[in-house]
Amino acid sequence: MNADGRGRLDQTPEWTALAKHREELTGTHLRDLFAADPERGDQYTLQVGDLYIDYSKHLVTVETLRLLRELAAATDVFGLRDAMFRGERINVTENRAVLHTALRAPRDAVIEVDVENVVPKVHQVLDRMGDFARRVRSGEWTGHTGRRIRNVVNIGIGGSDLGPAMAYEVLRAWTDRELTVRFVSNVDGADLHEATRDLDPAETLFIVASKTFTTIETITNATSARDWLVAGLGGEEKAVARHFVALSTNAEKVAAFGIDTANMFEFWDWVGGRYSYDSAIGLSLMIAIGPERFGEMLDGFRLVDDHFRDAPAESNVPLLLGLLGVWYGNFFDAQTHAVLPYSHYLSKFTAYLQQLDMESNGKSVQRDGEPVEWQTGPVVWGTPGTNGQHAYYQLLHQGTKLIPADLIGFANPVAELSGELKAQHDLLMANLFAQGQALAFGKTAEEVRAEGVPEEQVPHRTFHGNHPTTTILATELTPSVLGQLIALYEHKVFVQGAIWNIDSFDQWGVELGKVLAKRVEPALTEGGEVEGLDGSTRGLVRRYRALRGR
Ligand code: F6P
């Protein structure tokens, strides 16, 4: 029994029943499941908002799903969900509420943290953002020299970069094409250099995005950006006020950096960095797509929030997706999960999900500090599907690993496409459907032989199949659909963390590297002290210094 009163997860009757059931399913092929139930392709589906979810190509039966839901009930997933929505401090190691859902709550909602209703301040900031975004988009907000802002550069990293950078790509067809919007995250000076080398400082707005405003990469890049701007505007320090705004929870640090807090858009410690792009962190996106479209995106988030909070277990999509991940990770030893969007616009989608999922559930102790005795979060990976088909899908089809995958596609191409480019959409989607089919059903040796393939080649050209996929089919890539998709994955991650009994909302694991980088940096300079370093690092530092002539 844990300190929090939970029995050991992998010794609960629900877990044991699943393990037994998994043994019984050994040797079952998706071909068998479909043959036994001609309705399977229609019945193993759910709909939430604009998202149609086909989970028929999973190695599950009605019994599997029942047992998985029993595990969810035994681990009180819905209890923790309700505590999250109520604003309880479920981020136990940081003693914080987890209220990204409040960021998209309607104006009249009441969500309290320590008896304060946080919804009015959410909308106050959204209104300020909307006002600012309109002024930039209309040209009313000008730079120091009176010129219109034509370039927006967001400087941030992790949750202060990946969300807006991803969403900007996803919604490119909805953006003001007259504006250049770029994202700088890497402390490698090349990132800022490439982002600014062809920009005119007089027309450039920097958005410094950092929850803590202490992140070394962001502060370093922001300082360099300020130097670039001031130098480009004749050494005018005053110019900073018209060209820099901040997104942060830390007004003191923003002021210390030299940005007027009147130009700061606030969010709060109950918004985790990787759950923050629909907060003030989304300002660059809002400038790009406009406040109305941003509002539609929030509506999409809210639609899935409401579904997650209210839908019964049997039709609750985030619950289902979370449980399927547990099924493969804990009962089939799947180590990774592929996310394969069939949309060029979703090129950064998986990178975004990597932080969301891996920073949330890459944990090996339980909420009370006891080690976990079971697998937790998977490695999440993937790129747009058609490109992946000509790269790593070989391993998905014929490798030795079980890799569950999400295939994401849209019924309609974006409205901007016309003529032949629009017509290409069918080919794109045909690839999505074909891959799901090939992964699930493969091609038997008999089928290969029937094609007249020489016997010695038959094993090489046989596809075992039985690779599980979820297909997520949406009507169209709109701001609302993006919000729906992100909320779906946020809550899926939540479900898994709840079952594994880990704190999905802290990220202590990133601290050590940060601390060590600060210690190593002085050793890189001429005469720097290397003696405190371990043997390998000392050798590398000496080699580095020699190569740099230090
Ligand atoms: O180092 C990890 C992390 O703390 C992330 O969780 C966060 O999104 C990122 O750094 C950036 O942090 P900040 O927004 O405070 O600059």
Coordinates of C-alpha atoms and ligand atoms in Angstrom, one line a residue:
M1 CA 0.0 0.0 0.0
N2 CA 1.3 3.5 -0.9
A3 CA 1.4 6.5 1.4
D4 CA -1.6 7.8 -0.5
G5 CA -3.6 4.6 0.1
R6 CA -3.3 3.1 -3.3
G7 CA -2.4 -0.5 -3.7
R8 CA 0.5 -1.4 -6.0
L9 CA -0.9 -0.8 -9.5
D10 CA 0.5 -3.9 -11.0
Q11 CA -0.9 -6.1 -8.2
T12 CA -4.4 -4.8 -8.4
P13 CA -7.1 -7.3 -9.6
E14 CA -7.8 -5.1 -12.6
W15 CA -4.2 -5.1 -13.7
T16 CA -3.9 -8.9 -13.2
A17 CA -7.1 -9.4 -15.1
L18 CA -5.7 -7.4 -18.0
A19 CA -2.5 -9.4 -18.0
K20 CA -4.4 -12.6 -18.1
H21 CA -6.6 -11.3 -20.9
R22 CA -3.6 -10.3 -22.9
E23 CA -2.2 -13.8 -22.6
E24 CA -5.5 -15.1 -24.0
L25 CA -5.3 -12.8 -26.9
T26 CA -1.8 -14.0 -27.9
G27 CA -1.9 -15.1 -31.5
T28 CA -5.1 -13.2 -32.3
H29 CA -4.7 -11.2 -35.5
L30 CA -6.6 -8.1 -36.5
R31 CA -7.7 -10.2 -39.5
D32 CA -9.4 -12.6 -37.2
L33 CA -11.1 -9.8 -35.3
F34 CA -12.5 -8.2 -38.5
A35 CA -13.5 -11.6 -39.9
A36 CA -15.4 -12.4 -36.7
D37 CA -17.3 -9.1 -36.7
P38 CA -18.2 -7.5 -40.0
E39 CA -19.5 -4.4 -38.2
R40 CA -16.3 -3.8 -36.4
G41 CA -15.1 -1.0 -38.7
D42 CA -18.3 1.0 -37.9
Q43 CA -18.8 0.0 -34.3
Y44 CA -15.3 0.6 -32.9
T45 CA -15.6 4.3 -33.6
L46 CA -16.4 7.5 -31.6
Q47 CA -17.0 11.1 -32.5
V48 CA -16.1 14.1 -30.5
G49 CA -16.8 17.5 -32.0
D50 CA -15.3 17.4 -35.6
L51 CA -13.1 14.5 -34.8
Y52 CA -14.1 11.0 -36.0
I53 CA -12.1 8.3 -34.2
D54 CA -11.7 4.9 -35.7
Y55 CA -10.1 2.5 -33.2
S56 CA -11.2 -0.7 -34.9
K57 CA -7.7 -1.5 -35.9
H58 CA -6.6 -2.1 -32.3
L59 CA -5.9 -5.4 -30.7
V60 CA -8.9 -5.1 -28.5
T61 CA -12.3 -6.8 -28.0
V62 CA -15.3 -5.7 -26.1
E63 CA -13.8 -7.5 -23.1
T64 CA -10.5 -5.7 -23.4
L65 CA -12.2 -2.4 -23.3
R66 CA -14.3 -3.4 -20.4
L67 CA -11.2 -4.5 -18.4
L68 CA -9.4 -1.3 -19.3
R69 CA -12.3 0.8 -18.1
E70 CA -12.3 -1.1 -14.9
L71 CA -8.6 -0.2 -14.5
A72 CA -9.5 3.4 -15.0
A73 CA -12.2 3.1 -12.4
A74 CA -9.9 1.4 -9.9
T75 CA -7.3 4.1 -10.3
D76 CA -10.0 6.8 -10.0
V77 CA -9.1 8.6 -13.2
F78 CA -12.3 10.5 -13.2
G79 CA -11.8 11.5 -9.6
L80 CA -8.5 13.1 -10.4
R81 CA -10.0 14.6 -13.5
D82 CA -12.7 16.3 -11.4
A83 CA -10.2 17.5 -9.0
M84 CA -8.2 19.1 -11.9
F85 CA -11.3 20.8 -13.2
R86 CA -12.2 22.1 -9.7
G87 CA -8.8 23.7 -9.4
E88 CA -7.3 21.4 -6.7
R89 CA -3.6 21.3 -6.3
I90 CA -3.1 18.0 -8.1
N91 CA 0.5 19.0 -9.2
V92 CA 1.6 17.7 -5.8
T93 CA 5.4 18.1 -6.1
E94 CA 5.0 21.8 -6.9
N95 CA 1.8 22.2 -4.9
R96 CA 0.0 23.9 -7.8
A97 CA -3.4 23.7 -9.3
V98 CA -3.5 22.4 -12.9
L99 CA -6.0 24.7 -14.7
H100 CA -5.1 24.9 -18.4
T101 CA -8.8 24.2 -18.9
A102 CA -9.6 27.6 -17.3
L103 CA -7.8 29.2 -20.2
R104 CA -10.7 28.4 -22.5
A105 CA -13.5 28.6 -20.0
P106 CA -16.4 30.9 -21.0
R107 CA -16.5 34.4 -19.5
D108 CA -19.3 33.5 -17.1
A109 CA -17.6 30.3 -15.7
V110 CA -16.5 30.2 -12.1
I111 CA -13.3 28.3 -11.4
E112 CA -11.6 29.0 -8.1
V113 CA -8.0 28.7 -7.0
D114 CA -7.8 29.5 -3.2
V115 CA -11.3 31.0 -3.3
E116 CA -10.4 33.4 -6.1
N117 CA -12.3 33.0 -9.4
V118 CA -9.6 32.9 -12.0
V119 CA -11.9 33.2 -15.1
P120 CA -12.2 37.0 -15.0
K121 CA -8.4 37.5 -15.2
V122 CA -8.1 34.9 -18.0
H123 CA -10.5 37.0 -20.0
Q124 CA -8.9 40.3 -19.0
V125 CA -5.6 39.1 -20.5
L126 CA -7.4 37.7 -23.6
D127 CA -9.0 41.0 -24.1
R128 CA -5.7 42.9 -23.8
M129 CA -4.1 40.4 -26.2
G130 CA -6.9 40.9 -28.6
D131 CA -6.6 44.6 -28.5
F132 CA -2.8 44.5 -29.0
A133 CA -3.1 41.9 -31.8
R134 CA -5.6 44.1 -33.6
R135 CA -3.4 47.1 -33.3
V136 CA -0.4 45.3 -34.7
R137 CA -2.4 43.8 -37.5
S138 CA -4.0 47.1 -38.5
G139 CA -0.8 49.0 -38.4
E140 CA -1.9 51.2 -35.5
W141 CA 0.9 49.9 -33.3
T142 CA 4.0 51.2 -34.9
G143 CA 7.7 50.7 -34.2
H144 CA 9.9 53.4 -32.7
T145 CA 10.4 55.2 -36.0
G146 CA 6.7 55.2 -36.8
R147 CA 6.9 52.4 -39.3
R148 CA 4.3 49.6 -39.4
I149 CA 5.3 46.2 -37.7
R150 CA 5.7 43.6 -40.5
N151 CA 7.7 41.0 -38.6
V152 CA 7.0 39.2 -35.4
V153 CA 9.7 37.1 -33.7
N154 CA 8.8 35.0 -30.8
I155 CA 11.7 34.2 -28.5
G156 CA 11.0 31.3 -26.1
I157 CA 11.8 27.6 -25.7
G158 CA 9.9 24.4 -24.7
G159 CA 6.4 25.3 -23.9
S160 CA 7.0 28.9 -24.7
D161 CA 7.9 28.0 -28.2
L162 CA 6.6 24.7 -29.4
G163 CA 3.0 25.5 -29.0
P164 CA 2.8 28.8 -30.9
A165 CA 5.4 27.6 -33.4
M166 CA 3.4 24.4 -34.1
A167 CA 0.0 26.2 -34.2
Y168 CA 1.3 28.9 -36.5
E169 CA 2.4 26.2 -39.0
V170 CA -0.9 24.3 -38.6
L171 CA -3.0 27.5 -39.2
R172 CA -0.8 29.1 -41.8
A173 CA -3.7 29.2 -44.3
W174 CA -5.5 31.3 -41.7
T175 CA -2.7 33.8 -41.1
D176 CA -2.2 37.3 -42.3
R177 CA 0.2 36.6 -45.2
E178 CA 1.6 40.1 -45.1
L179 CA 3.2 39.4 -41.7
T180 CA 6.4 37.5 -41.3
V181 CA 6.2 35.4 -38.1
R182 CA 9.3 33.5 -36.8
F183 CA 10.2 31.5 -33.8
V184 CA 13.6 31.5 -32.1
S185 CA 14.4 29.0 -29.4
N186 CA 17.9 27.6 -29.7
V187 CA 20.7 29.3 -27.7
D188 CA 22.8 28.5 -30.8
G189 CA 23.3 32.1 -32.1
A190 CA 22.5 30.7 -35.6
D191 CA 18.9 30.5 -34.7
L192 CA 18.5 34.3 -34.0
H193 CA 20.9 35.1 -36.8
E194 CA 18.8 33.3 -39.4
A195 CA 15.5 34.6 -38.0
T196 CA 16.6 38.3 -38.1
R197 CA 19.3 38.5 -40.9
D198 CA 16.8 39.7 -43.5
L199 CA 14.6 41.8 -41.2
D200 CA 14.4 45.5 -40.8
P201 CA 14.6 46.3 -37.0
A202 CA 12.2 49.3 -37.6
E203 CA 9.5 46.9 -38.6
T204 CA 10.2 44.1 -36.1
L205 CA 8.4 43.2 -32.9
F206 CA 10.0 40.7 -30.5
I207 CA 7.8 38.7 -28.2
V208 CA 9.8 37.3 -25.3
A209 CA 7.9 34.3 -24.0
S210 CA 9.0 32.7 -20.8
K211 CA 6.8 31.5 -17.9
T212 CA 9.7 32.0 -15.4
F213 CA 11.6 34.6 -17.3
T214 CA 14.8 33.0 -16.0
T215 CA 15.4 30.4 -18.8
I216 CA 18.9 31.0 -19.9
E217 CA 18.4 30.3 -23.6
T218 CA 15.5 32.7 -23.8
I219 CA 17.1 35.5 -21.8
T220 CA 20.3 35.1 -23.7
N221 CA 18.5 35.3 -27.1
A222 CA 16.3 38.2 -25.9
T223 CA 19.4 40.2 -24.8
S224 CA 21.0 39.6 -28.2
A225 CA 17.8 40.6 -30.0
R226 CA 17.6 43.8 -27.9
D227 CA 21.2 44.6 -28.9
W228 CA 20.4 43.9 -32.6
L229 CA 17.4 46.1 -32.4
V230 CA 19.0 49.0 -30.6
A231 CA 22.1 48.9 -32.9
G232 CA 19.8 48.8 -35.9
L233 CA 17.9 51.8 -34.7
G234 CA 20.9 54.1 -34.1
G235 CA 21.6 53.1 -30.5
E236 CA 18.2 54.3 -29.3
E237 CA 17.5 52.4 -26.0
K238 CA 14.0 54.0 -26.0
A239 CA 13.1 51.9 -29.0
V240 CA 12.8 48.8 -26.9
A241 CA 9.4 49.9 -25.5
R242 CA 7.9 49.8 -29.0
H243 CA 9.6 46.6 -30.1
F244 CA 9.6 44.3 -27.1
V245 CA 6.7 42.7 -25.3
A246 CA 6.8 39.9 -22.7
L247 CA 4.7 36.9 -21.9
S248 CA 5.3 35.7 -18.4
T249 CA 4.1 34.9 -14.9
N250 CA 7.0 36.8 -13.5
A251 CA 6.5 40.6 -13.6
E252 CA 9.6 41.3 -11.5
K253 CA 12.0 39.6 -13.8
V254 CA 10.3 41.1 -16.9
A255 CA 10.9 44.6 -15.4
A256 CA 14.5 43.7 -14.4
F257 CA 15.1 42.7 -18.1
G258 CA 14.0 46.2 -19.2
I259 CA 10.6 45.5 -20.6
D260 CA 7.8 47.8 -19.3
T261 CA 5.3 45.6 -17.5
A262 CA 2.6 47.6 -19.3
N263 CA 3.8 45.6 -22.3
M264 CA 3.6 42.3 -20.5
F265 CA 0.8 39.7 -21.0
E266 CA 0.4 37.6 -17.9
F267 CA -0.4 34.0 -17.2
W268 CA -0.3 32.1 -13.9
D269 CA 1.6 29.3 -12.1
W270 CA -1.4 27.0 -12.6
V271 CA -0.7 26.8 -16.3
G272 CA 2.1 24.4 -17.0
G273 CA 4.6 25.5 -19.8
R274 CA 3.6 22.6 -22.1
Y275 CA -0.1 23.4 -21.5
S276 CA 0.3 27.1 -22.1
Y277 CA 0.0 28.0 -25.8
D278 CA -3.7 28.9 -25.4
S279 CA -2.6 31.4 -22.7
A280 CA -0.7 34.7 -23.3
I281 CA 2.0 32.4 -24.7
G282 CA -0.2 32.3 -27.9
L283 CA 0.2 36.0 -28.6
S284 CA 2.3 35.5 -31.7
L285 CA -0.3 33.1 -33.0
M286 CA -3.1 35.5 -32.2
I287 CA -1.3 38.3 -34.1
A288 CA -0.9 35.9 -37.0
I289 CA -4.5 34.6 -37.2
G290 CA -6.4 37.4 -35.4
P291 CA -8.3 37.3 -32.1
E292 CA -11.5 36.0 -33.7
R293 CA -9.8 32.9 -35.0
F294 CA -7.9 32.5 -31.8
G295 CA -11.3 32.5 -30.0
E296 CA -12.5 29.8 -32.3
M297 CA -9.5 27.7 -31.4
L298 CA -10.3 28.2 -27.7
D299 CA -13.9 27.0 -28.5
G300 CA -12.4 23.9 -29.9
F301 CA -10.4 23.2 -26.8
R302 CA -13.4 23.8 -24.7
L303 CA -15.6 21.4 -26.7
V304 CA -13.2 18.6 -25.9
D305 CA -12.7 19.7 -22.3
D306 CA -16.5 19.5 -21.8
H307 CA -16.5 16.1 -23.5
F308 CA -13.7 14.8 -21.3
R309 CA -15.5 16.1 -18.1
D310 CA -19.0 14.9 -19.0
A311 CA -19.0 12.0 -21.4
P312 CA -19.4 8.5 -19.8
A313 CA -16.4 6.2 -19.8
E314 CA -17.8 4.1 -22.8
S315 CA -17.7 7.1 -25.1
N316 CA -15.0 9.2 -23.6
V317 CA -12.4 9.6 -26.3
P318 CA -9.4 10.9 -24.2
L319 CA -10.1 8.1 -21.8
L320 CA -10.1 5.6 -24.6
L321 CA -6.9 6.8 -26.2
G322 CA -5.2 6.9 -22.8
L323 CA -6.3 3.4 -22.1
L324 CA -5.1 2.1 -25.4
G325 CA -1.7 3.6 -24.7
V326 CA -1.6 1.8 -21.3
W327 CA -2.7 -1.5 -23.0
Y328 CA 0.3 -1.5 -25.4
G329 CA 2.8 0.1 -23.1
N330 CA 2.1 -2.1 -20.1
F331 CA 0.8 -5.3 -21.6
F332 CA 2.6 -5.5 -25.0
D333 CA 5.9 -3.8 -23.9
A334 CA 5.5 -1.2 -26.7
Q335 CA 8.2 1.4 -26.0
T336 CA 7.2 4.1 -28.5
H337 CA 4.1 5.7 -30.0
A338 CA 4.1 7.2 -33.5
V339 CA 2.0 10.2 -34.5
L340 CA 1.7 10.4 -38.2
P341 CA -0.3 13.3 -39.6
Y342 CA -1.3 13.3 -43.2
S343 CA -1.1 17.1 -43.5
H344 CA 1.8 19.3 -44.5
Y345 CA 0.6 21.8 -42.0
L346 CA 1.0 19.4 -39.1
S347 CA 4.8 19.3 -39.6
K348 CA 5.5 20.4 -36.1
F349 CA 2.6 18.7 -34.5
T350 CA 4.5 15.6 -33.2
A351 CA 7.4 17.8 -31.9
Y352 CA 4.8 19.6 -29.9
L353 CA 3.3 16.4 -28.6
Q354 CA 6.8 15.1 -27.6
Q355 CA 7.0 17.8 -25.0
L356 CA 3.4 17.4 -24.0
D357 CA 3.6 13.7 -23.5
M358 CA 7.3 13.0 -22.6
E359 CA 7.8 15.9 -20.2
S360 CA 4.5 15.1 -18.6
N361 CA 4.8 11.3 -18.3
G362 CA 8.5 10.6 -18.5
K363 CA 8.5 9.8 -14.8
S364 CA 9.7 6.9 -12.7
V365 CA 8.4 7.7 -9.2
Q366 CA 4.8 7.8 -8.1
R367 CA 3.0 10.8 -6.7
D368 CA 4.1 9.9 -3.2
G369 CA 7.7 9.4 -4.2
E370 CA 7.7 5.6 -4.3
P371 CA 9.4 4.1 -7.4
V372 CA 7.1 2.9 -10.2
E373 CA 7.3 -0.9 -11.0
W374 CA 5.6 -0.5 -14.4
Q375 CA 6.4 1.3 -17.6
T376 CA 5.2 4.9 -17.9
G377 CA 5.3 7.3 -20.8
P378 CA 6.3 6.2 -24.3
V379 CA 8.8 7.7 -26.7
V380 CA 6.5 9.8 -29.0
W381 CA 7.8 10.4 -32.5
G382 CA 6.8 10.8 -36.0
T383 CA 6.6 13.2 -39.0
P384 CA 4.0 13.8 -41.7
G385 CA 3.0 10.4 -43.0
T386 CA 3.7 10.5 -46.7
N387 CA 7.3 11.5 -46.1
G388 CA 7.6 8.9 -43.4
Q389 CA 6.4 6.2 -45.8
H390 CA 9.5 6.7 -47.8
A391 CA 11.8 6.7 -44.8
Y392 CA 11.0 4.7 -41.6
Y393 CA 7.7 3.0 -42.4
Q394 CA 9.7 -0.1 -43.5
L395 CA 10.4 -0.7 -39.8
L396 CA 6.7 -0.2 -38.9
H397 CA 5.7 -2.8 -41.5
Q398 CA 8.4 -5.4 -41.3
G399 CA 10.5 -4.6 -38.2
T400 CA 10.4 -6.5 -35.0
K401 CA 8.8 -3.8 -32.8
L402 CA 5.2 -3.1 -31.9
I403 CA 4.6 0.6 -32.6
P404 CA 1.1 1.8 -32.1
A405 CA 0.4 4.8 -34.3
D406 CA -2.1 7.6 -34.8
L407 CA -2.9 8.5 -38.4
I408 CA -4.4 11.9 -38.6
G409 CA -6.1 13.3 -41.7
F410 CA -8.7 15.8 -42.9
A411 CA -11.6 15.3 -45.3
N412 CA -11.1 18.6 -47.0
P413 CA -7.9 20.4 -48.0
V414 CA -7.5 24.0 -46.9
A415 CA -9.7 26.4 -48.7
E416 CA -6.7 28.2 -50.3
L417 CA -5.8 25.2 -52.4
S418 CA -7.4 25.0 -55.8
G419 CA -7.1 23.2 -59.1
E420 CA -4.5 20.4 -59.3
L421 CA -3.2 21.1 -55.8
K422 CA -6.7 20.6 -54.4
A423 CA -7.1 17.4 -56.4
Q424 CA -4.0 16.0 -54.9
H425 CA -5.8 15.7 -51.6
D426 CA -7.4 12.4 -52.6
L427 CA -4.0 10.9 -53.2
L428 CA -2.8 12.1 -49.8
M429 CA -5.8 10.6 -48.1
A430 CA -5.6 7.4 -50.1
N431 CA -2.1 7.0 -48.6
L432 CA -3.4 7.4 -45.1
F433 CA -6.2 4.9 -45.5
A434 CA -3.8 2.5 -47.3
Q435 CA -1.2 2.6 -44.6
G436 CA -3.7 1.9 -41.9
Q437 CA -4.9 -1.0 -43.9
A438 CA -1.5 -2.4 -44.7
L439 CA -0.3 -2.0 -41.1
A440 CA -3.4 -3.9 -39.8
F441 CA -3.9 -6.6 -42.3
G442 CA -0.5 -7.0 -44.0
K443 CA -0.1 -9.5 -46.8
T444 CA 0.1 -13.2 -46.2
A445 CA 2.6 -15.6 -47.8
E446 CA -0.2 -17.2 -49.7
E447 CA -1.2 -13.8 -51.1
V448 CA 2.4 -13.1 -52.1
R449 CA 2.7 -16.6 -53.8
A450 CA -0.5 -16.1 -55.6
E451 CA 1.1 -13.1 -57.3
G452 CA 3.8 -15.4 -58.8
V453 CA 6.6 -14.2 -56.6
P454 CA 9.6 -16.6 -56.6
E455 CA 9.6 -18.7 -53.4
E456 CA 12.9 -17.4 -52.1
Q457 CA 11.5 -13.9 -52.1
V458 CA 8.2 -14.8 -50.4
P459 CA 9.4 -14.2 -46.8
H460 CA 10.8 -10.8 -47.7
R461 CA 7.6 -9.7 -49.4
T462 CA 5.3 -11.0 -46.7
F463 CA 3.8 -8.4 -44.3
H464 CA 2.7 -9.8 -41.0
G465 CA 0.4 -6.9 -40.3
N466 CA -1.3 -6.7 -36.9
H467 CA 0.1 -3.3 -36.2
P468 CA -2.4 -1.2 -34.3
T469 CA -3.5 2.3 -35.4
T470 CA -6.0 4.9 -34.4
T471 CA -7.3 6.9 -37.3
I472 CA -8.4 10.5 -36.5
L473 CA -10.4 11.9 -39.3
A474 CA -11.5 15.6 -39.1
T475 CA -13.6 17.6 -41.5
E476 CA -11.2 20.3 -42.1
L477 CA -8.1 21.9 -40.6
T478 CA -9.7 24.9 -38.8
P479 CA -8.6 26.8 -35.7
S480 CA -11.4 25.0 -33.8
V481 CA -10.2 21.6 -35.0
L482 CA -6.7 22.3 -33.9
G483 CA -8.0 23.2 -30.4
Q484 CA -10.0 20.0 -30.4
L485 CA -6.9 17.9 -31.3
I486 CA -4.6 19.5 -28.7
A487 CA -7.2 19.2 -25.9
L488 CA -7.7 15.5 -26.9
Y489 CA -4.0 14.8 -26.5
E490 CA -3.7 16.8 -23.3
H491 CA -6.4 14.8 -21.7
K492 CA -5.1 11.5 -23.1
V493 CA -1.8 12.3 -21.4
F494 CA -3.7 13.1 -18.2
V495 CA -5.5 9.8 -18.2
Q496 CA -2.2 7.9 -18.5
G497 CA -0.5 9.8 -15.8
A498 CA -3.5 9.2 -13.5
I499 CA -3.4 5.5 -14.1
W500 CA 0.4 5.3 -13.6
N501 CA 0.0 7.4 -10.5
I502 CA 2.7 9.9 -11.5
D503 CA 2.7 13.7 -11.4
S504 CA 2.2 14.7 -15.0
F505 CA 2.6 18.3 -14.3
D506 CA 6.1 18.7 -12.9
Q507 CA 9.4 18.4 -14.8
W508 CA 12.2 18.0 -12.3
G509 CA 14.1 15.8 -14.8
V510 CA 15.2 18.8 -16.9
E511 CA 16.9 20.6 -13.9
L512 CA 20.1 18.6 -13.6
G513 CA 21.3 19.4 -17.2
K514 CA 20.5 23.1 -16.7
V515 CA 22.6 23.2 -13.4
L516 CA 25.5 21.3 -15.0
A517 CA 25.5 23.6 -18.1
K518 CA 26.0 26.6 -15.8
R519 CA 28.9 24.8 -14.1
V520 CA 30.5 23.7 -17.3
E521 CA 30.3 27.0 -19.2
P522 CA 33.1 28.8 -17.2
A523 CA 35.4 25.9 -17.9
L524 CA 35.2 26.5 -21.6
T525 CA 36.9 29.9 -21.4
E526 CA 40.7 30.3 -21.4
G527 CA 42.1 29.3 -18.1
G528 CA 38.8 28.0 -16.9
E529 CA 38.8 25.5 -14.0
V530 CA 38.4 21.9 -15.3
E531 CA 39.5 19.9 -12.2
G532 CA 36.0 19.5 -10.7
L533 CA 34.7 17.8 -13.8
D534 CA 34.4 14.1 -14.4
G535 CA 37.1 12.4 -16.6
S536 CA 35.1 12.3 -19.8
T537 CA 33.7 15.9 -19.6
R538 CA 37.2 17.2 -18.6
G539 CA 38.7 15.5 -21.7
L540 CA 36.0 16.9 -24.0
V541 CA 36.3 20.4 -22.5
R542 CA 40.1 20.3 -23.0
R543 CA 39.7 19.2 -26.6
Y544 CA 37.1 21.9 -27.2
R545 CA 39.3 24.5 -25.8
A546 CA 42.3 23.3 -27.9
L547 CA 40.1 23.4 -31.0
R548 CA 39.0 26.9 -30.2
G549 CA 42.7 27.9 -29.5
R550 CA 42.1 28.6 -25.8
Ligands
F6P1 O1 13.3 23.1 -19.1 C1 12.0 22.8 -19.3 C2 11.0 23.9 -19.2 O2 10.9 24.3 -17.9 C3 9.7 23.6 -19.8 O3 8.9 22.9 -18.9 C4 9.2 24.9 -20.2 O4 8.2 24.8 -21.1 C5 10.5 25.5 -20.8 O5 11.5 25.0 -19.9 C6 10.5 27.0 -20.9 O6 10.4 27.6 -19.6 P1 10.0 29.1 -19.5 O7 8.7 29.3 -20.2 O8 9.9 29.4 -18.1 O9 11.1 29.9 -20.2

